[in-house]
Structure formats: structure tokens, C-alpha cells
Amino acid sequence: MTTIAAGVEGSNPLLNISIFGVFVIITLVIVFRASRNSKTASDYYAAGRAFTGPQNGIAISGDYLSAASFLGIAGAIAIYGYDGFLYSIGFLVAWLVALLLVAELLRNTGKFTMGDVLAFRMKQRPVRAAAATSTMVVSFFYLLAQMAGAGGLVALLLGIEGKTGQSLVIVIVGVIMIAYVLIGGMKGTTWVQIIKAALLIVGALVMTLWVLGKYGFNFSSLLQGAVDKAGKTGEALLGPGKQYGATGTSKLDFFSLGIALVLGTAGLPHVLMRFYTVPTARDARRSVVWAIVLIGVFYLFTLVLGYGAGALVGPDKIKAAPGGANSAAPLLALELGGPVLLGLIAAVAFATILAVVAGLTITASASFAHDVYASVIKKGKATPGSEVKVARITALVIGAVAILGGILANGQNVAFLVALAFAVAASANLPTILYSLFWKRFNTQGALWSIYGGLAITIILIVFSPAVSGKPIDAKTGKSASMIQGVDFHWFPLDNPGLVSIPIAFFLGWLGTVLSKEHNAKKYAEMEVRSLTGAGAEKAVSH
């Protein structure tokens, strides 16, 4: 047996990395085989619209069940109990907003990207540039979370204590992710998502049954075990307030987090882009139904996994591990099945991170190539081949930026980092999408004010929030929970800006619209028919 850093014993680093290596080799082979049929822009961006509803639903769940869902939420529940499970509730309820308001309408209206939808009835170039900017910023924040998860997980598995070693791991994960995107495009990435979703749900099911079996399949006994293990503060795990109830500000922070989670999904570009990989609107609806079922079941598993980690491992041991709260699920696997189960679950977590970052990267690169290069720079005259080439170059750049950001964010709770991405998506994208689909008067100026205004206010509030600087140093770990240690330049009191930034973005979209006389009723009527019927969606290109 090998002793892992920070007192985590019983893991076998060679076994862990071998299992992960097998997964990477198998998926790279699948990606390479899928790439042989990826010739056109439609193949690269939308997988040739060749996936069925159930296949795409599984892939969507693979895209959505990120490192935040598996590592971050399990850790949050283990340490904070009820308050941690609210992440699961928020992520799941958000799907109802996506299903009821945007999924089918977006699939019918656009062709490849969110920019197709927003630019349909407005001035092409400025709106597409704004949509691409927003897509890349949201993707960057989401990528931060996945890369941070990768660093923490490998620190736990291989006993890498130093920041330099963990940074090297983040670089390796980034390189593999770029390879998926460059070789396979959307088709290869989708197959990786499907495989990863199946592995993640099966792995979580096995661990859930194992944990419940230890307590006689009595959930109350499991909760009591978590309470007993936590000591004096154990009772607080069963009710609200352990994380967000100490002060009035923390209660506001929880409300802000909830709004960002519930509204953010409908504005996440990498989730929205998945609706373009199916041939019909009916398949888009079936995709979402499958995704909701799989995601809902998985989030029920997180409740057992989180409290199970709290009961069997203990919150103190989880906090002291190299990955902090993100280590709860791997530590639980080690406790249950020793190094073999830890190696398998770690490989699933790696698969989760790789698949999600690949999906994010292809979305961001497609948005730049399709909306900025083809529509703004080339004014709609770019060849499909050159567009795909630019998308691949962009993927390299985005991958490099994501690696640098992941090194900076290493050690943060990934569920929290994803919540920041949701706040940006809900502020910059959702108001513009909803106004475009449902408000006849909406125009170009309103879209630009909403996107750029929402982006600016959200990023400013995040930079000057306690999430980035100013949180007190924890006596046990010797670290601050803020992203940047040892400094304090925060003036905004909330960790998540959604409570302020989302209403402001909706207001800016309204104000920009009413202050401009531009209005195209004919285009809105055409868009309304298309969004409800899907007629002509394949022609949703520059006009």
C-alpha cells in the first residue's frame, strides 16, 4: 500500500493512473473512428445531426453532470449537509426552465450556435460578436471549475502535494481535452459524453447501494451516522443554515446562488448547442426528457454519497485532503472498496472532467469560428473548410487559457466555481434569449446592452467579491477560502452576484430596446413560426 499526501492512506497511484490511461486510450480510439466521417461544418459543429433523442439525452446528461455534480456536490453535502444538497436541487430544477422555455424553440430557430438565434431578426455582425464573446466567457468560467477539479483529484490520487506538480497535471488534462476536440469534433465528443455518462451513473449507483447496504438500507441510520461523525456540530447537517445561515449576508448569498443555478442552465451555451445534434424538434424534446430522468436520478445518488462520505470518512478528514471538499467521493470509494474502487471512481471522475471540458471547448471554438470569423470577419463568405480550420485553431487557444485559469483556481470547490459560470450565463445570455424568442419589440441595441452589460456587471461583481479575495484564513487548513490568498480588495458582500446581475441584465435589455427605434416585425413573425414549427431551421444562416 502506498501512503498518500496529507494522511490519505490506502491508495495505489500506479493502479489509479493505469485505469485512467485505459479509459483515455479507449475513448481516443472511439474519437478517431468518429472523426473519419467528420467532413463538413455540420459534422464538426452538430455531429451531422445524426444522434437520436435517447442518445443525445444521455450525452446531455454527460455534458451537464460535470465535476461539480460528482466531486463538488458530494463534498458540499458531506461538509454542510442540507445546504450542500441545495446545489443538487438548483441544478435539477434549472432543467425545467430549459425544457419549458428554450430547448425546442432554440433547436427550431438556429443552426449551430446561440448567435444564429439572436442574429436572426437583428443586425448580424454586432449581435454575433456579442454572442460569441458571451459564449467564450461562460465557457471559460465553467472550464475553470473542471480544471480545478482535475488538479485536486490527481493531488489526492498520486500524492502530489506541490502546486507545481498539480499544475503539470492540469496541463496534461488540457492537452488530452484539446486532442478530443481537434480529432473528433462534436461527433467524437458526443460519444465520449455518452460513455462517460454511463460510467458515472453506474459508478454512483454502485457506491449508493454500497453505502446504504452498510446502514441496512435505512436512510435515517445513514443520516444519524453523519451526525455522529461530525461531533458537536452534527445536528446542523440536517437542517438549513450550516453554510448559508450564519448571517443576513450569507442568507442573501444563498438566495443569489439559487437564482443563478435555476436560471443559468437555460443560458449555458455548451448545453444549448447539444440541441442542434438531433434531426428534429421531437428528438430535441425526447433528449431533454431523457436528460431530466438521468440527471434527477443522479442527484438523488449525490444525497447518499454526500452523507455517506460524511458518515464513513468524516468532514475533518475530507477538508484535510489535498483536494479539500472535492475529495469526498474518492475518499468514500477508498473507504468502501479500497484502492481498486478508488481507482475506478477516480477514472470516472477523470472521464467526467475530460468529457465536459471537451464539450465546452468545442462550443466556444464553434461560436468564435461561426459567429465571429465566418459572419463578422468574412461577412458570411467563409468556406466551411476554412471555418472548421479556424474553429480548431480557436480550440487550441481556449485550451491554453483554460489550463492557465485552472492552475489559478486549483483548490476551489468546483460546485461553487460552476455556480459562478451559471451566474454569468443567467446574466449575459438568458435575458437576450428570452427577449429574442418572446418579445416582438426587442432589437439589436437591447441585445447588445443586455449581453455586454450583463457580462460586465457580473464579472466586476465576481472580481470584487469575497470569492476572489478577503475571506478569513481557516485555522485548521491555514488557507483562505478566497481564490487569491493574502489580499483583500473585495467590496461586494456576496459570493455569487446573480441576485444583482440578473435583474440588471434584464433591465438593460429592456432599456436598450425602448431607447432605440429599430424594430423588424416581419422578421419576428418569421422567427415565431420557425421556433414553433422548425420550418427552415437548416437555412438559419447570415442574411
PDB file of N, CA and C in Angstrom, residues 158-205:
ATOM      1  N   LEU A 158      -2.393  10.689  -6.551  1.00  0.00           N
ATOM      2  CA  LEU A 158      -0.973  10.435  -6.783  1.00  0.00           C
ATOM      3  C   LEU A 158      -0.076  11.024  -5.705  1.00  0.00           C
ATOM      4  N   GLY A 159      -0.686  11.632  -4.687  1.00  0.00           N
ATOM      5  CA  GLY A 159       0.117  12.175  -3.599  1.00  0.00           C
ATOM      6  C   GLY A 159       0.948  13.369  -4.009  1.00  0.00           C
ATOM      7  N   ILE A 160       0.442  14.145  -4.961  1.00  0.00           N
ATOM      8  CA  ILE A 160       1.179  15.329  -5.432  1.00  0.00           C
ATOM      9  C   ILE A 160       0.801  16.511  -4.552  1.00  0.00           C
ATOM     10  N   GLU A 161       1.732  16.935  -3.706  1.00  0.00           N
ATOM     11  CA  GLU A 161       1.424  17.998  -2.749  1.00  0.00           C
ATOM     12  C   GLU A 161       1.682  19.394  -3.315  1.00  0.00           C
ATOM     13  N   GLY A 162       2.755  19.542  -4.054  1.00  0.00           N
ATOM     14  CA  GLY A 162       3.159  20.863  -4.508  1.00  0.00           C
ATOM     15  C   GLY A 162       2.281  21.401  -5.623  1.00  0.00           C
ATOM     16  N   LYS A 163       2.162  22.718  -5.673  1.00  0.00           N
ATOM     17  CA  LYS A 163       1.377  23.382  -6.719  1.00  0.00           C
ATOM     18  C   LYS A 163       1.948  23.100  -8.109  1.00  0.00           C
ATOM     19  N   THR A 164       3.270  22.962  -8.194  1.00  0.00           N
ATOM     20  CA  THR A 164       3.903  22.725  -9.492  1.00  0.00           C
ATOM     21  C   THR A 164       3.448  21.396 -10.082  1.00  0.00           C
ATOM     22  N   GLY A 165       3.451  20.358  -9.253  1.00  0.00           N
ATOM     23  CA  GLY A 165       3.020  19.043  -9.730  1.00  0.00           C
ATOM     24  C   GLY A 165       1.565  19.028 -10.134  1.00  0.00           C
ATOM     25  N   GLN A 166       0.710  19.688  -9.327  1.00  0.00           N
ATOM     26  CA  GLN A 166      -0.711  19.742  -9.654  1.00  0.00           C
ATOM     27  C   GLN A 166      -0.937  20.554 -10.935  1.00  0.00           C
ATOM     28  N   SER A 167      -0.146  21.583 -11.116  1.00  0.00           N
ATOM     29  CA  SER A 167      -0.260  22.387 -12.339  1.00  0.00           C
ATOM     30  C   SER A 167       0.096  21.565 -13.566  1.00  0.00           C
ATOM     31  N   LEU A 168       1.114  20.694 -13.426  1.00  0.00           N
ATOM     32  CA  LEU A 168       1.507  19.824 -14.537  1.00  0.00           C
ATOM     33  C   LEU A 168       0.358  18.884 -14.914  1.00  0.00           C
ATOM     34  N   VAL A 169      -0.347  18.383 -13.901  1.00  0.00           N
ATOM     35  CA  VAL A 169      -1.493  17.507 -14.152  1.00  0.00           C
ATOM     36  C   VAL A 169      -2.581  18.252 -14.917  1.00  0.00           C
ATOM     37  N   ILE A 170      -2.851  19.490 -14.534  1.00  0.00           N
ATOM     38  CA  ILE A 170      -3.856  20.301 -15.217  1.00  0.00           C
ATOM     39  C   ILE A 170      -3.471  20.498 -16.686  1.00  0.00           C
ATOM     40  N   VAL A 171      -2.180  20.695 -16.939  1.00  0.00           N
ATOM     41  CA  VAL A 171      -1.690  20.834 -18.321  1.00  0.00           C
ATOM     42  C   VAL A 171      -1.969  19.558 -19.110  1.00  0.00           C
ATOM     43  N   ILE A 172      -1.693  18.394 -18.512  1.00  0.00           N
ATOM     44  CA  ILE A 172      -1.907  17.113 -19.211  1.00  0.00           C
ATOM     45  C   ILE A 172      -3.383  16.912 -19.536  1.00  0.00           C
ATOM     46  N   VAL A 173      -4.252  17.198 -18.568  1.00  0.00           N
ATOM     47  CA  VAL A 173      -5.698  17.073 -18.798  1.00  0.00           C
ATOM     48  C   VAL A 173      -6.129  17.995 -19.941  1.00  0.00           C
ATOM     49  N   GLY A 174      -5.597  19.218 -19.943  1.00  0.00           N
ATOM     50  CA  GLY A 174      -5.933  20.162 -21.002  1.00  0.00           C
ATOM     51  C   GLY A 174      -5.499  19.686 -22.375  1.00  0.00           C
ATOM     52  N   VAL A 175      -4.325  19.090 -22.455  1.00  0.00           N
ATOM     53  CA  VAL A 175      -3.811  18.595 -23.745  1.00  0.00           C
ATOM     54  C   VAL A 175      -4.695  17.456 -24.273  1.00  0.00           C
ATOM     55  N   ILE A 176      -5.089  16.515 -23.392  1.00  0.00           N
ATOM     56  CA  ILE A 176      -5.955  15.408 -23.821  1.00  0.00           C
ATOM     57  C   ILE A 176      -7.301  15.947 -24.302  1.00  0.00           C
ATOM     58  N   MET A 177      -7.837  16.922 -23.568  1.00  0.00           N
ATOM     59  CA  MET A 177      -9.119  17.524 -23.940  1.00  0.00           C
ATOM     60  C   MET A 177      -9.038  18.175 -25.323  1.00  0.00           C
ATOM     61  N   ILE A 178      -7.954  18.893 -25.595  1.00  0.00           N
ATOM     62  CA  ILE A 178      -7.785  19.534 -26.898  1.00  0.00           C
ATOM     63  C   ILE A 178      -7.721  18.473 -28.003  1.00  0.00           C
ATOM     64  N   ALA A 179      -7.078  17.335 -27.694  1.00  0.00           N
ATOM     65  CA  ALA A 179      -6.977  16.249 -28.681  1.00  0.00           C
ATOM     66  C   ALA A 179      -8.362  15.723 -29.050  1.00  0.00           C
ATOM     67  N   TYR A 180      -9.246  15.538 -28.043  1.00  0.00           N
ATOM     68  CA  TYR A 180     -10.619  15.096 -28.320  1.00  0.00           C
ATOM     69  C   TYR A 180     -11.293  16.028 -29.331  1.00  0.00           C
ATOM     70  N   VAL A 181     -11.169  17.319 -29.077  1.00  0.00           N
ATOM     71  CA  VAL A 181     -11.880  18.309 -29.896  1.00  0.00           C
ATOM     72  C   VAL A 181     -11.291  18.398 -31.299  1.00  0.00           C
ATOM     73  N   LEU A 182      -9.957  18.459 -31.380  1.00  0.00           N
ATOM     74  CA  LEU A 182      -9.308  18.612 -32.688  1.00  0.00           C
ATOM     75  C   LEU A 182      -9.544  17.395 -33.574  1.00  0.00           C
ATOM     76  N   ILE A 183      -9.520  16.210 -32.971  1.00  0.00           N
ATOM     77  CA  ILE A 183      -9.649  14.985 -33.771  1.00  0.00           C
ATOM     78  C   ILE A 183     -11.103  14.685 -34.103  1.00  0.00           C
ATOM     79  N   GLY A 184     -11.962  14.703 -33.090  1.00  0.00           N
ATOM     80  CA  GLY A 184     -13.307  14.154 -33.261  1.00  0.00           C
ATOM     81  C   GLY A 184     -14.416  15.134 -33.531  1.00  0.00           C
ATOM     82  N   GLY A 185     -14.207  16.435 -33.266  1.00  0.00           N
ATOM     83  CA  GLY A 185     -15.308  17.377 -33.429  1.00  0.00           C
ATOM     84  C   GLY A 185     -16.467  17.027 -32.506  1.00  0.00           C
ATOM     85  N   MET A 186     -17.674  17.474 -32.846  1.00  0.00           N
ATOM     86  CA  MET A 186     -18.844  17.233 -31.997  1.00  0.00           C
ATOM     87  C   MET A 186     -19.216  15.755 -31.955  1.00  0.00           C
ATOM     88  N   LYS A 187     -19.014  15.032 -33.060  1.00  0.00           N
ATOM     89  CA  LYS A 187     -19.400  13.620 -33.080  1.00  0.00           C
ATOM     90  C   LYS A 187     -18.550  12.813 -32.101  1.00  0.00           C
ATOM     91  N   GLY A 188     -17.235  12.994 -32.163  1.00  0.00           N
ATOM     92  CA  GLY A 188     -16.355  12.288 -31.238  1.00  0.00           C
ATOM     93  C   GLY A 188     -16.611  12.690 -29.797  1.00  0.00           C
ATOM     94  N   THR A 189     -16.798  14.001 -29.587  1.00  0.00           N
ATOM     95  CA  THR A 189     -17.065  14.494 -28.233  1.00  0.00           C
ATOM     96  C   THR A 189     -18.363  13.918 -27.683  1.00  0.00           C
ATOM     97  N   THR A 190     -19.389  13.800 -28.538  1.00  0.00           N
ATOM     98  CA  THR A 190     -20.674  13.255 -28.092  1.00  0.00           C
ATOM     99  C   THR A 190     -20.542  11.815 -27.637  1.00  0.00           C
ATOM    100  N   TRP A 191     -19.776  11.011 -28.377  1.00  0.00           N
ATOM    101  CA  TRP A 191     -19.585   9.617 -27.965  1.00  0.00           C
ATOM    102  C   TRP A 191     -18.832   9.529 -26.644  1.00  0.00           C
ATOM    103  N   VAL A 192     -17.866  10.419 -26.441  1.00  0.00           N
ATOM    104  CA  VAL A 192     -17.179  10.462 -25.148  1.00  0.00           C
ATOM    105  C   VAL A 192     -18.170  10.795 -24.038  1.00  0.00           C
ATOM    106  N   GLN A 193     -19.084  11.746 -24.316  1.00  0.00           N
ATOM    107  CA  GLN A 193     -20.093  12.126 -23.313  1.00  0.00           C
ATOM    108  C   GLN A 193     -20.993  10.939 -22.966  1.00  0.00           C
ATOM    109  N   ILE A 194     -21.409  10.184 -23.988  1.00  0.00           N
ATOM    110  CA  ILE A 194     -22.305   9.041 -23.754  1.00  0.00           C
ATOM    111  C   ILE A 194     -21.617   7.985 -22.889  1.00  0.00           C
ATOM    112  N   ILE A 195     -20.376   7.652 -23.230  1.00  0.00           N
ATOM    113  CA  ILE A 195     -19.623   6.653 -22.456  1.00  0.00           C
ATOM    114  C   ILE A 195     -19.431   7.135 -21.021  1.00  0.00           C
ATOM    115  N   LYS A 196     -19.051   8.385 -20.891  1.00  0.00           N
ATOM    116  CA  LYS A 196     -18.793   8.946 -19.566  1.00  0.00           C
ATOM    117  C   LYS A 196     -20.053   8.993 -18.717  1.00  0.00           C
ATOM    118  N   ALA A 197     -21.197   9.369 -19.325  1.00  0.00           N
ATOM    119  CA  ALA A 197     -22.456   9.423 -18.569  1.00  0.00           C
ATOM    120  C   ALA A 197     -22.824   8.044 -18.038  1.00  0.00           C
ATOM    121  N   ALA A 198     -22.669   7.024 -18.882  1.00  0.00           N
ATOM    122  CA  ALA A 198     -22.989   5.659 -18.456  1.00  0.00           C
ATOM    123  C   ALA A 198     -22.075   5.231 -17.309  1.00  0.00           C
ATOM    124  N   LEU A 199     -20.778   5.499 -17.430  1.00  0.00           N
ATOM    125  CA  LEU A 199     -19.837   5.132 -16.370  1.00  0.00           C
ATOM    126  C   LEU A 199     -20.153   5.863 -15.068  1.00  0.00           C
ATOM    127  N   LEU A 200     -20.448   7.161 -15.174  1.00  0.00           N
ATOM    128  CA  LEU A 200     -20.691   7.974 -13.978  1.00  0.00           C
ATOM    129  C   LEU A 200     -21.942   7.512 -13.244  1.00  0.00           C
ATOM    130  N   ILE A 201     -23.028   7.295 -13.969  1.00  0.00           N
ATOM    131  CA  ILE A 201     -24.286   6.908 -13.327  1.00  0.00           C
ATOM    132  C   ILE A 201     -24.179   5.502 -12.722  1.00  0.00           C
ATOM    133  N   VAL A 202     -23.540   4.575 -13.454  1.00  0.00           N
ATOM    134  CA  VAL A 202     -23.364   3.217 -12.921  1.00  0.00           C
ATOM    135  C   VAL A 202     -22.448   3.251 -11.686  1.00  0.00           C
ATOM    136  N   GLY A 203     -21.347   4.009 -11.761  1.00  0.00           N
ATOM    137  CA  GLY A 203     -20.436   4.123 -10.619  1.00  0.00           C
ATOM    138  C   GLY A 203     -21.117   4.711  -9.399  1.00  0.00           C
ATOM    139  N   ALA A 204     -21.905   5.775  -9.609  1.00  0.00           N
ATOM    140  CA  ALA A 204     -22.625   6.395  -8.497  1.00  0.00           C
ATOM    141  C   ALA A 204     -23.674   5.447  -7.917  1.00  0.00           C
ATOM    142  N   LEU A 205     -24.346   4.668  -8.791  1.00  0.00           N
ATOM    143  CA  LEU A 205     -25.341   3.693  -8.330  1.00  0.00           C
ATOM    144  C   LEU A 205     -24.695   2.627  -7.442  1.00  0.00           C
TER     145      LEU A 205
END
